[in-house]
mmCIF file of N, CA and C in Angstrom:
data_model
loop_
_atom_site.group_PDB
_atom_site.id
_atom_site.type_symbol
_atom_site.label_atom_id
_atom_site.label_comp_id
_atom_site.label_asym_id
_atom_site.label_seq_id
_atom_site.Cartn_x
_atom_site.Cartn_y
_atom_site.Cartn_z
ATOM 1 N N MET O 148 -18.126 1.617 -2.042
ATOM 2 C CA MET O 148 -17.416 3.031 -0.996
ATOM 3 C C MET O 148 -16.755 1.716 0.234
ATOM 4 N N THR O 149 -15.392 1.814 -0.519
ATOM 5 C CA THR O 149 -14.502 0.711 0.514
ATOM 6 C C THR O 149 -13.506 1.708 1.076
ATOM 7 N N VAL O 150 -12.941 1.392 1.918
ATOM 8 C CA VAL O 150 -11.534 1.271 2.557
ATOM 9 C C VAL O 150 -10.143 0.492 2.372
ATOM 10 N N LYS O 151 -9.301 1.057 2.497
ATOM 11 C CA LYS O 151 -8.096 0.104 2.141
ATOM 12 C C LYS O 151 -7.280 -0.046 3.361
ATOM 13 N N GLN O 152 -7.132 -1.498 2.997
ATOM 14 C CA GLN O 152 -6.641 -2.204 4.469
ATOM 15 C C GLN O 152 -5.086 -2.700 3.928
ATOM 16 N N ILE O 153 -4.026 -2.671 4.972
ATOM 17 C CA ILE O 153 -2.750 -3.421 3.902
ATOM 18 C C ILE O 153 -2.214 -4.551 4.938
ATOM 19 N N SER O 154 -1.994 -5.494 4.131
ATOM 20 C CA SER O 154 -2.274 -7.314 4.846
ATOM 21 C C SER O 154 -0.429 -7.022 4.148
ATOM 22 N N VAL O 155 0.077 -7.638 5.380
ATOM 23 C CA VAL O 155 1.618 -8.203 5.663
ATOM 24 C C VAL O 155 2.362 -8.863 6.670
ATOM 25 N N PHE O 156 3.230 -9.571 5.574
ATOM 26 C CA PHE O 156 3.770 -10.432 5.890
ATOM 27 C C PHE O 156 5.026 -10.583 7.084
ATOM 28 N N VAL O 157 5.069 -11.452 8.202
ATOM 29 C CA VAL O 157 6.178 -11.531 8.678
ATOM 30 C C VAL O 157 6.156 -12.858 9.183
ATOM 31 N N GLU O 158 7.365 -12.843 10.007
ATOM 32 C CA GLU O 158 7.737 -13.653 10.658
ATOM 33 C C GLU O 158 6.808 -13.869 11.670
ATOM 34 N N ASN O 159 6.889 -15.463 12.278
ATOM 35 C CA ASN O 159 6.359 -15.758 14.073
ATOM 36 C C ASN O 159 7.675 -15.434 14.087
ATOM 37 N N LYS O 160 8.175 -14.626 15.158
ATOM 38 C CA LYS O 160 9.188 -14.796 16.130
ATOM 39 C C LYS O 160 9.431 -13.482 17.052
ATOM 40 N N PRO O 161 10.083 -13.849 18.119
ATOM 41 C CA PRO O 161 10.461 -12.489 18.708
ATOM 42 C C PRO O 161 10.858 -11.324 17.618
ATOM 43 N N SER O 162 10.437 -10.513 18.341
ATOM 44 C CA SER O 162 10.607 -8.951 17.938
ATOM 45 C C SER O 162 10.141 -8.476 16.192
ATOM 46 N N MET O 163 9.917 -9.245 16.130
ATOM 47 C CA MET O 163 9.145 -8.901 14.618
ATOM 48 C C MET O 163 8.010 -7.795 14.433
ATOM 49 N N LEU O 164 6.863 -7.561 15.762
ATOM 50 C CA LEU O 164 5.834 -6.933 15.781
ATOM 51 C C LEU O 164 6.448 -6.244 15.719
ATOM 52 N N ALA O 165 7.110 -5.220 16.871
ATOM 53 C CA ALA O 165 7.945 -4.954 17.636
ATOM 54 C C ALA O 165 9.296 -3.614 16.284
ATOM 55 N N GLU O 166 9.618 -4.659 15.458
ATOM 56 C CA GLU O 166 10.648 -4.040 14.096
ATOM 57 C C GLU O 166 8.939 -2.904 13.142
ATOM 58 N N PHE O 167 8.394 -3.919 12.898
ATOM 59 C CA PHE O 167 7.035 -3.641 12.005
ATOM 60 C C PHE O 167 6.546 -2.466 12.239
ATOM 61 N N THR O 168 6.100 -2.190 14.029
ATOM 62 C CA THR O 168 5.628 -0.858 14.140
ATOM 63 C C THR O 168 6.495 0.197 14.476
ATOM 64 N N LYS O 169 7.854 -0.248 14.171
ATOM 65 C CA LYS O 169 8.607 0.807 14.114
ATOM 66 C C LYS O 169 9.016 1.845 12.793
ATOM 67 N N VAL O 170 9.218 0.572 12.350
ATOM 68 C CA VAL O 170 8.998 1.014 10.872
ATOM 69 C C VAL O 170 7.816 2.477 10.644
ATOM 70 N N LEU O 171 6.272 2.103 11.016
ATOM 71 C CA LEU O 171 5.420 3.166 11.090
ATOM 72 C C LEU O 171 5.438 4.113 11.785
ATOM 73 N N PHE O 172 6.546 4.022 13.276
ATOM 74 C CA PHE O 172 6.639 4.544 14.222
ATOM 75 C C PHE O 172 7.537 5.982 13.657
ATOM 76 N N GLN O 173 8.727 5.438 12.971
ATOM 77 C CA GLN O 173 9.461 6.082 12.195
ATOM 78 C C GLN O 173 9.271 6.702 11.276
ATOM 79 N N ASN O 174 7.813 6.860 10.359
ATOM 80 C CA ASN O 174 7.152 7.167 8.921
ATOM 81 C C ASN O 174 5.709 8.127 10.000
ATOM 82 N N GLU O 175 5.881 8.327 11.022
ATOM 83 C CA GLU O 175 5.056 8.952 11.616
ATOM 84 C C GLU O 175 3.263 8.797 11.085
ATOM 85 N N ILE O 176 3.031 7.135 11.239
ATOM 86 C CA ILE O 176 1.732 6.346 10.176
ATOM 87 C C ILE O 176 0.958 5.753 11.727
ATOM 88 N N ASP O 177 0.032 6.621 11.448
ATOM 89 C CA ASP O 177 -1.222 6.309 12.935
ATOM 90 C C ASP O 177 -2.030 4.574 12.374
ATOM 91 N N ILE O 178 -1.783 3.627 13.207
ATOM 92 C CA ILE O 178 -2.678 2.574 13.204
ATOM 93 C C ILE O 178 -4.201 2.596 13.396
ATOM 94 N N ARG O 179 -5.088 2.638 12.826
ATOM 95 C CA ARG O 179 -6.807 2.888 13.541
ATOM 96 C C ARG O 179 -6.516 1.561 14.149
ATOM 97 N N ALA O 180 -6.418 0.329 12.906
ATOM 98 C CA ALA O 180 -7.293 -0.863 13.834
ATOM 99 C C ALA O 180 -6.038 -2.189 12.829
ATOM 100 N N LEU O 181 -5.729 -3.036 13.637
ATOM 101 C CA LEU O 181 -4.507 -3.912 13.595
ATOM 102 C C LEU O 181 -5.723 -5.142 14.425
ATOM 103 N N SER O 182 -4.992 -6.475 13.010
ATOM 104 C CA SER O 182 -5.465 -7.629 12.960
ATOM 105 C C SER O 182 -3.940 -8.887 12.550
ATOM 106 N N ILE O 183 -4.124 -9.866 13.773
ATOM 107 C CA ILE O 183 -3.111 -10.209 13.433
ATOM 108 C C ILE O 183 -3.827 -11.869 13.156
ATOM 109 N N SER O 184 -3.440 -13.080 11.904
ATOM 110 C CA SER O 184 -3.721 -13.924 11.781
ATOM 111 C C SER O 184 -2.059 -15.116 11.857
ATOM 112 N N GLU O 185 -2.424 -16.021 12.360
ATOM 113 C CA GLU O 185 -0.507 -16.225 12.624
ATOM 114 C C GLU O 185 -0.631 -18.053 12.304
ATOM 115 N N THR O 186 0.259 -18.572 11.991
ATOM 116 C CA THR O 186 0.725 -20.035 11.399
ATOM 117 C C THR O 186 2.322 -19.988 12.448
ATOM 118 N N ARG O 187 2.428 -21.304 12.506
ATOM 119 C CA ARG O 187 3.916 -21.540 13.291
ATOM 120 C C ARG O 187 4.331 -20.669 12.873
ATOM 121 N N ASP O 188 5.472 -20.510 11.164
ATOM 122 C CA ASP O 188 5.838 -19.765 11.072
ATOM 123 C C ASP O 188 6.091 -18.188 10.258
ATOM 124 N N PHE O 189 4.538 -17.805 10.103
ATOM 125 C CA PHE O 189 4.326 -16.604 9.672
ATOM 126 C C PHE O 189 3.543 -15.884 10.239
ATOM 127 N N GLY O 190 2.951 -15.163 10.155
ATOM 128 C CA GLY O 190 1.692 -13.892 10.355
ATOM 129 C C GLY O 190 1.745 -13.501 9.539
ATOM 130 N N ILE O 191 0.297 -12.899 9.502
ATOM 131 C CA ILE O 191 -0.266 -11.850 8.245
ATOM 132 C C ILE O 191 -0.934 -10.916 9.051
ATOM 133 N N LEU O 192 -0.129 -9.907 9.278
ATOM 134 C CA LEU O 192 -0.566 -8.562 9.716
ATOM 135 C C LEU O 192 -2.154 -8.077 9.062
ATOM 136 N N ARG O 193 -2.922 -7.229 9.663
ATOM 137 C CA ARG O 193 -3.755 -6.368 8.447
ATOM 138 C C ARG O 193 -4.323 -4.876 9.442
ATOM 139 N N ILE O 194 -3.788 -4.225 8.488
ATOM 140 C CA ILE O 194 -3.852 -2.869 9.078
ATOM 141 C C ILE O 194 -4.675 -1.592 8.389
ATOM 142 N N ILE O 195 -5.575 -1.156 9.104
ATOM 143 C CA ILE O 195 -5.752 0.025 8.430
ATOM 144 C C ILE O 195 -4.921 1.589 8.867
ATOM 145 N N VAL O 196 -5.110 2.266 8.604
ATOM 146 C CA VAL O 196 -4.026 3.269 8.669
ATOM 147 C C VAL O 196 -4.389 4.599 8.380
ATOM 148 N N ASP O 197 -3.937 5.471 8.957
ATOM 149 C CA ASP O 197 -3.786 7.029 8.442
ATOM 150 C C ASP O 197 -3.993 7.513 6.909
ATOM 151 N N ASP O 198 -2.563 6.254 6.046
ATOM 152 C CA ASP O 198 -2.283 7.337 5.192
ATOM 153 C C ASP O 198 -2.105 5.492 4.116
ATOM 154 N N SER O 199 -2.764 5.339 3.693
ATOM 155 C CA SER O 199 -1.963 3.550 3.345
ATOM 156 C C SER O 199 -0.935 4.251 1.902
ATOM 157 N N TYR O 200 -0.939 5.324 1.182
ATOM 158 C CA TYR O 200 -0.038 4.838 0.190
ATOM 159 C C TYR O 200 1.443 5.756 0.800
ATOM 160 N N LYS O 201 1.540 6.281 2.010
ATOM 161 C CA LYS O 201 2.621 6.363 2.216
ATOM 162 C C LYS O 201 2.988 5.113 3.232
ATOM 163 N N THR O 202 2.152 4.356 4.097
ATOM 164 C CA THR O 202 2.536 3.113 4.470
ATOM 165 C C THR O 202 3.231 2.151 3.706
ATOM 166 N N ALA O 203 2.473 2.259 2.330
ATOM 167 C CA ALA O 203 2.677 0.647 1.565
ATOM 168 C C ALA O 203 4.338 1.285 1.202
ATOM 169 N N CYS O 204 4.426 3.063 0.897
ATOM 170 C CA CYS O 204 5.513 2.963 0.542
ATOM 171 C C CYS O 204 7.049 2.498 1.635
ATOM 172 N N ALA O 205 6.603 3.257 2.954
ATOM 173 C CA ALA O 205 7.069 2.535 4.238
ATOM 174 C C ALA O 205 7.518 1.417 3.883
ATOM 175 N N LEU O 206 6.745 0.842 4.174
ATOM 176 C CA LEU O 206 7.044 -0.912 4.180
ATOM 177 C C LEU O 206 7.487 -1.603 3.020
ATOM 178 N N LYS O 207 7.170 -1.566 2.043
ATOM 179 C CA LYS O 207 7.889 -1.940 0.780
ATOM 180 C C LYS O 207 9.804 -0.854 0.818
ATOM 181 N N GLU O 208 9.804 -0.229 1.355
ATOM 182 C CA GLU O 208 11.308 0.138 1.608
ATOM 183 C C GLU O 208 11.939 -0.674 2.591
ATOM 184 N N ALA O 209 11.132 -0.753 3.436
ATOM 185 C CA ALA O 209 11.981 -1.783 4.883
ATOM 186 C C ALA O 209 11.599 -3.072 4.178
ATOM 187 N N GLY O 210 11.472 -3.606 3.364
ATOM 188 C CA GLY O 210 11.886 -4.867 2.767
ATOM 189 C C GLY O 210 10.645 -5.882 3.081
ATOM 190 N N TYR O 211 9.517 -5.135 3.700
ATOM 191 C CA TYR O 211 8.104 -6.366 4.183
ATOM 192 C C TYR O 211 7.522 -6.224 2.602
ATOM 193 N N VAL O 212 6.801 -7.741 2.821
ATOM 194 C CA VAL O 212 5.636 -7.854 1.397
ATOM 195 C C VAL O 212 4.922 -7.260 1.983
ATOM 196 N N CYS O 213 4.245 -6.384 0.570
ATOM 197 C CA CYS O 213 2.307 -5.985 1.336
ATOM 198 C C CYS O 213 1.208 -5.773 0.450
ATOM 199 N N SER O 214 0.900 -5.827 0.565
ATOM 200 C CA SER O 214 -0.972 -5.562 -0.276
ATOM 201 C C SER O 214 -1.810 -4.831 0.442
ATOM 202 N N ILE O 215 -2.572 -4.027 -0.804
ATOM 203 C CA ILE O 215 -3.906 -3.211 -0.630
ATOM 204 C C ILE O 215 -5.082 -4.126 -0.531
ATOM 205 N N THR O 216 -5.771 -3.649 0.336
ATOM 206 C CA THR O 216 -7.134 -4.792 0.178
ATOM 207 C C THR O 216 -8.325 -3.345 0.251
ATOM 208 N N PRO O 217 -9.631 -3.847 -0.870
ATOM 209 C CA PRO O 217 -10.350 -3.175 -0.602
ATOM 210 C C PRO O 217 -11.267 -3.735 0.332
ATOM 211 N N VAL O 218 -11.925 -2.968 1.500
ATOM 212 C CA VAL O 218 -12.739 -3.679 2.413
ATOM 213 C C VAL O 218 -13.474 -2.892 2.769
ATOM 214 N N LEU O 219 -14.316 -3.378 3.587
ATOM 215 C CA LEU O 219 -15.930 -2.455 3.905
ATOM 216 C C LEU O 219 -15.376 -1.921 5.619
ATOM 217 N N ALA O 220 -16.092 -0.887 5.073
ATOM 218 C CA ALA O 220 -15.943 -0.646 7.217
ATOM 219 C C ALA O 220 -17.319 -0.001 7.107
ATOM 220 N N VAL O 221 -18.322 -0.809 8.318
ATOM 221 C CA VAL O 221 -19.370 -0.445 8.855
ATOM 222 C C VAL O 221 -19.307 0.448 10.093
ATOM 223 N N ALA O 222 -19.931 1.286 9.850
ATOM 224 C CA ALA O 222 -20.051 2.449 11.579
ATOM 225 C C ALA O 222 -21.077 1.812 11.717
ATOM 226 N N MET O 223 -20.886 1.069 13.512
ATOM 227 C CA MET O 223 -22.698 0.306 14.031
ATOM 228 C C MET O 223 -22.261 1.084 15.547
ATOM 229 N N PRO O 224 -23.333 1.111 16.373
ATOM 230 C CA PRO O 224 -23.801 1.388 17.476
ATOM 231 C C PRO O 224 -22.585 1.071 18.271
ATOM 232 N N ASP O 225 -21.951 1.484 19.493
ATOM 233 C CA ASP O 225 -21.279 0.222 20.262
ATOM 234 C C ASP O 225 -22.326 -0.386 21.463
ATOM 235 N N GLU O 226 -22.580 -1.350 21.290
ATOM 236 C CA GLU O 226 -23.640 -1.807 22.231
ATOM 237 C C GLU O 226 -24.516 -3.083 21.746
ATOM 238 N N PRO O 227 -24.893 -4.137 22.597
ATOM 239 C CA PRO O 227 -24.583 -4.435 22.445
ATOM 240 C C PRO O 227 -25.975 -5.143 21.438
ATOM 241 N N GLY O 228 -25.632 -6.603 20.199
ATOM 242 C CA GLY O 228 -26.886 -6.228 19.388
ATOM 243 C C GLY O 228 -26.351 -6.155 17.835
ATOM 244 N N SER O 229 -25.581 -5.120 18.091
ATOM 245 C CA SER O 229 -24.778 -4.500 16.742
ATOM 246 C C SER O 229 -24.358 -5.536 16.005
ATOM 247 N N LEU O 230 -23.495 -6.859 15.959
ATOM 248 C CA LEU O 230 -23.004 -6.689 15.904
ATOM 249 C C LEU O 230 -23.200 -8.392 14.902
ATOM 250 N N TYR O 231 -24.262 -8.534 15.958
ATOM 251 C CA TYR O 231 -25.427 -9.249 15.586
ATOM 252 C C TYR O 231 -25.919 -9.330 14.122
ATOM 253 N N ARG O 232 -26.703 -7.506 14.397
ATOM 254 C CA ARG O 232 -27.403 -7.272 12.943
ATOM 255 C C ARG O 232 -26.758 -7.195 11.780
ATOM 256 N N ILE O 233 -25.776 -6.540 12.103
ATOM 257 C CA ILE O 233 -24.691 -6.504 10.758
ATOM 258 C C ILE O 233 -24.843 -7.668 10.099
ATOM 259 N N LEU O 234 -24.340 -9.235 11.225
ATOM 260 C CA LEU O 234 -23.837 -10.644 10.470
ATOM 261 C C LEU O 234 -25.336 -10.948 9.933
ATOM 262 N N ASP O 235 -26.402 -10.944 10.743
ATOM 263 C CA ASP O 235 -27.805 -11.105 9.983
ATOM 264 C C ASP O 235 -27.812 -11.250 8.847
ATOM 265 N N ILE O 236 -27.990 -9.644 8.838
ATOM 266 C CA ILE O 236 -28.379 -9.235 7.505
ATOM 267 C C ILE O 236 -27.475 -9.860 6.071
ATOM 268 N N LEU O 237 -26.257 -10.185 6.914
ATOM 269 C CA LEU O 237 -25.360 -10.456 5.670
ATOM 270 C C LEU O 237 -25.609 -12.096 5.373
ATOM 271 N N SER O 238 -26.005 -13.062 6.270
ATOM 272 C CA SER O 238 -26.794 -14.107 6.377
ATOM 273 C C SER O 238 -28.044 -14.145 5.631
ATOM 274 N N GLN O 239 -28.770 -13.543 5.750
ATOM 275 C CA GLN O 239 -30.415 -13.770 5.381
ATOM 276 C C GLN O 239 -30.754 -12.646 3.764
ATOM 277 N N ASN O 240 -29.049 -12.729 3.825
ATOM 278 C CA ASN O 240 -28.786 -12.572 1.969
ATOM 279 C C ASN O 240 -27.531 -13.301 1.430
ATOM 280 N N ASP O 241 -27.100 -14.122 2.305
ATOM 281 C CA ASP O 241 -26.346 -15.403 1.987
ATOM 282 C C ASP O 241 -24.639 -14.698 1.470
ATOM 283 N N ILE O 242 -24.376 -13.896 2.374
ATOM 284 C CA ILE O 242 -23.058 -13.563 1.928
ATOM 285 C C ILE O 242 -22.085 -14.242 2.816
ATOM 286 N N ASN O 243 -21.203 -14.754 2.313
ATOM 287 C CA ASN O 243 -20.027 -15.064 3.359
ATOM 288 C C ASN O 243 -18.883 -13.948 3.767
ATOM 289 N N LEU O 244 -18.557 -14.165 5.053
ATOM 290 C CA LEU O 244 -17.277 -13.770 4.752
ATOM 291 C C LEU O 244 -16.317 -14.458 5.402
ATOM 292 N N GLU O 245 -15.210 -13.280 5.154
ATOM 293 C CA GLU O 245 -13.814 -14.033 4.415
ATOM 294 C C GLU O 245 -13.483 -13.569 5.930
ATOM 295 N N TYR O 246 -13.076 -12.933 6.167
ATOM 296 C CA TYR O 246 -12.776 -12.997 7.780
ATOM 297 C C TYR O 246 -13.408 -11.270 8.159
ATOM 298 N N THR O 247 -13.145 -10.967 9.719
ATOM 299 C CA THR O 247 -13.819 -9.658 10.435
ATOM 300 C C THR O 247 -13.049 -9.009 11.175
ATOM 301 N N TYR O 248 -13.109 -7.815 11.961
ATOM 302 C CA TYR O 248 -12.162 -7.255 12.892
ATOM 303 C C TYR O 248 -13.433 -6.486 13.106
ATOM 304 N N ALA O 249 -13.345 -5.749 14.818
ATOM 305 C CA ALA O 249 -13.668 -4.666 14.984
ATOM 306 C C ALA O 249 -12.517 -3.674 15.846
ATOM 307 N N PHE O 250 -13.324 -2.431 15.567
ATOM 308 C CA PHE O 250 -12.717 -1.933 16.523
ATOM 309 C C PHE O 250 -13.457 -0.732 16.769
ATOM 310 N N ILE O 251 -13.589 0.275 18.740
ATOM 311 C CA ILE O 251 -14.128 1.369 18.738
ATOM 312 C C ILE O 251 -13.498 2.672 17.917
ATOM 313 N N THR O 252 -14.153 3.805 18.316
ATOM 314 C CA THR O 252 -13.248 5.146 17.951
ATOM 315 C C THR O 252 -13.969 6.499 19.120
ATOM 316 N N ARG O 253 -13.338 7.168 19.161
ATOM 317 C CA ARG O 253 -13.037 8.179 19.954
ATOM 318 C C ARG O 253 -14.430 8.870 20.503
ATOM 319 N N LYS O 254 -15.151 8.546 20.021
ATOM 320 C CA LYS O 254 -16.236 8.869 19.411
ATOM 321 C C LYS O 254 -17.292 8.275 20.337
ATOM 322 N N LYS O 255 -17.174 8.652 21.148
ATOM 323 C CA LYS O 255 -18.719 8.035 22.794
ATOM 324 C C LYS O 255 -19.362 6.866 21.268
ATOM 325 N N GLY O 256 -20.090 6.168 21.937
ATOM 326 C CA GLY O 256 -20.642 5.089 21.517
ATOM 327 C C GLY O 256 -20.765 4.494 19.978
ATOM 328 N N LEU O 257 -19.536 4.910 19.455
ATOM 329 C CA LEU O 257 -19.612 3.909 18.007
ATOM 330 C C LEU O 257 -18.143 2.933 17.574
ATOM 331 N N ALA O 258 -18.602 2.460 17.057
ATOM 332 C CA ALA O 258 -17.761 1.416 16.588
ATOM 333 C C ALA O 258 -17.594 1.120 15.496
ATOM 334 N N TYR O 259 -16.614 0.666 14.748
ATOM 335 C CA TYR O 259 -16.715 0.027 12.986
ATOM 336 C C TYR O 259 -15.966 -1.518 13.068
ATOM 337 N N LEU O 260 -16.626 -2.551 11.939
ATOM 338 C CA LEU O 260 -16.515 -3.428 11.617
ATOM 339 C C LEU O 260 -16.285 -3.653 10.514
ATOM 340 N N ILE O 261 -14.286 -4.425 10.259
ATOM 341 C CA ILE O 261 -13.927 -4.484 9.184
ATOM 342 C C ILE O 261 -14.599 -5.351 8.302
ATOM 343 N N ILE O 262 -15.129 -5.451 7.657
ATOM 344 C CA ILE O 262 -15.269 -7.014 6.717
ATOM 345 C C ILE O 262 -14.842 -7.325 5.168
ATOM 346 N N ARG O 263 -14.287 -8.612 4.986
ATOM 347 C CA ARG O 263 -13.542 -8.615 3.853
ATOM 348 C C ARG O 263 -14.892 -9.949 3.525
ATOM 349 N N VAL O 264 -15.401 -9.042 2.168
ATOM 350 C CA VAL O 264 -16.376 -10.397 1.369
ATOM 351 C C VAL O 264 -15.738 -10.141 -0.130
ATOM 352 N N GLU O 265 -16.676 -11.835 -0.578
ATOM 353 C CA GLU O 265 -16.110 -11.676 -2.506
ATOM 354 C C GLU O 265 -17.002 -10.343 -3.229
ATOM 355 N N ASP O 266 -17.330 -9.708 -2.853
ATOM 356 C CA ASP O 266 -18.406 -8.678 -3.604
ATOM 357 C C ASP O 266 -18.667 -7.881 -2.904
ATOM 358 N N ASN O 267 -17.819 -6.288 -2.711
ATOM 359 C CA ASN O 267 -17.682 -5.661 -1.892
ATOM 360 C C ASN O 267 -18.982 -4.749 -2.124
ATOM 361 N N GLU O 268 -19.507 -4.589 -3.237
ATOM 362 C CA GLU O 268 -20.459 -3.829 -4.867
ATOM 363 C C GLU O 268 -21.636 -3.906 -3.638
ATOM 364 N N LYS O 269 -21.885 -5.843 -3.819
ATOM 365 C CA LYS O 269 -23.276 -6.333 -3.520
ATOM 366 C C LYS O 269 -23.559 -6.246 -2.028
ATOM 367 N N THR O 270 -22.293 -6.243 -1.229
ATOM 368 C CA THR O 270 -22.075 -6.582 -0.163
ATOM 369 C C THR O 270 -22.783 -5.111 0.238
ATOM 370 N N ALA O 271 -22.303 -3.777 0.095
ATOM 371 C CA ALA O 271 -22.107 -2.285 0.231
ATOM 372 C C ALA O 271 -23.711 -2.133 -0.195
ATOM 373 N N ASP O 272 -24.274 -2.546 -0.791
ATOM 374 C CA ASP O 272 -25.266 -2.398 -1.042
ATOM 375 C C ASP O 272 -26.813 -3.008 -0.618
ATOM 376 N N VAL O 273 -26.416 -4.576 -0.056
ATOM 377 C CA VAL O 273 -27.546 -4.790 1.090
ATOM 378 C C VAL O 273 -27.337 -4.299 2.102
ATOM 379 N N LEU O 274 -25.971 -4.024 2.457
ATOM 380 C CA LEU O 274 -26.224 -3.203 4.192
ATOM 381 C C LEU O 274 -26.787 -1.797 4.037
ATOM 382 N N THR O 275 -26.532 -1.179 3.164
ATOM 383 C CA THR O 275 -27.441 0.454 2.811
ATOM 384 C C THR O 275 -29.051 0.324 2.691
ATOM 385 N N ARG O 276 -28.928 -0.702 2.001
ATOM 386 C CA ARG O 276 -30.551 -1.030 1.680
ATOM 387 C C ARG O 276 -31.164 -1.994 3.671
ATOM 388 N N ASN O 277 -30.368 -1.911 4.011
ATOM 389 C CA ASN O 277 -30.704 -2.397 5.671
ATOM 390 C C ASN O 277 -30.640 -1.523 6.300
ATOM 391 N N GLY O 278 -30.084 -0.143 6.615
ATOM 392 C CA GLY O 278 -29.917 0.710 6.839
ATOM 393 C C GLY O 278 -29.029 0.980 8.090
ATOM 394 N N MET O 279 -27.855 0.153 7.325
ATOM 395 C CA MET O 279 -26.297 0.028 7.555
ATOM 396 C C MET O 279 -25.362 1.426 6.927
ATOM 397 N N ARG O 280 -24.432 1.846 7.557
ATOM 398 C CA ARG O 280 -23.666 2.882 7.017
ATOM 399 C C ARG O 280 -22.468 2.903 6.861
ATOM 400 N N LEU O 281 -21.496 2.676 5.983
ATOM 401 C CA LEU O 281 -20.361 2.436 5.821
ATOM 402 C C LEU O 281 -19.760 3.440 5.351
ATOM 403 N N ALA O 282 -18.236 2.949 6.183
ATOM 404 C CA ALA O 282 -17.602 4.516 6.633
ATOM 405 C C ALA O 282 -16.355 4.293 5.670
ATOM 406 N N THR O 283 -15.990 6.052 5.173
ATOM 407 C CA THR O 283 -15.183 5.880 3.954
ATOM 408 C C THR O 283 -13.224 6.287 4.584
ATOM 409 N N GLN O 284 -12.706 6.264 4.013
ATOM 410 C CA GLN O 284 -11.324 6.227 4.569
ATOM 411 C C GLN O 284 -11.318 7.372 5.349
ATOM 412 N N GLU O 285 -11.687 8.442 4.092
ATOM 413 C CA GLU O 285 -11.598 10.102 5.748
ATOM 414 C C GLU O 285 -12.072 10.361 6.404
ATOM 415 N N GLU O 286 -13.208 9.318 6.772
ATOM 416 C CA GLU O 286 -13.895 8.981 7.754
ATOM 417 C C GLU O 286 -13.539 8.227 8.948
ATOM 418 N N LEU O 287 -12.668 7.542 8.874
ATOM 419 C CA LEU O 287 -11.531 6.611 9.776
ATOM 420 C C LEU O 287 -10.474 8.197 10.392
ATOM 421 N N HIS O 288 -9.830 8.438 9.011
ATOM 422 C CA HIS O 288 -8.924 9.270 9.908
ATOM 423 C C HIS O 288 -9.389 10.513 10.283
ATOM 424 N N LEU O 289 -10.298 11.141 10.004
ATOM 425 C CA LEU O 289 -11.028 12.075 10.768
ATOM 426 C C LEU O 289 -11.208 11.457 11.900
ATOM 427 N N ASP O 290 -11.342 10.777 12.164
ATOM 428 C CA ASP O 290 -12.039 10.360 13.507
ATOM 429 C C ASP O 290 -11.024 9.571 14.163
ATOM 430 N N ALA O 291 -9.865 9.880 13.866
ATOM 431 C CA ALA O 291 -8.418 9.880 14.679
ATOM 432 C C ALA O 291 -8.157 10.687 15.367
ATOM 433 N N ASN O 292 -8.647 12.109 14.857
ATOM 434 C CA ASN O 292 -7.687 13.223 15.382
ATOM 435 C C ASN O 292 -8.834 14.269 15.879
ATOM 436 N N ASN O 293 -10.055 13.549 16.133
ATOM 437 C CA ASN O 293 -11.465 14.341 17.002
ATOM 438 C C ASN O 293 -11.103 14.095 18.632
#
């Protein structure tokens, strides 16, 4: 059970992020989560959106280089210790994170942790066997509208 993350390469200079978000705005695309990694010359934007196919098409039409990556979205209580519990489960099962980012939701007390790992299926199995709940793409979209 994965969600679709879109990764986009952008130049690291003034106004590039504004131009990127303008494309999303013009296409009525809702960003659920955003993460930026940067180097001196370029950045990698990672986004979770309401409609990944529409987003990828709009970005490619606007000249952006992007890719869709399956990642896991772990639903977790928005309280101290939630992140630790998930990371401890992964650590005990020798699962390495490539990267991660989190965001809160409109539902009081709920957050999501986006994780990128080498083996989504194995990680999903480990997490669910240990009482963690994985979110679906639809859940992320529905949560945005509640």
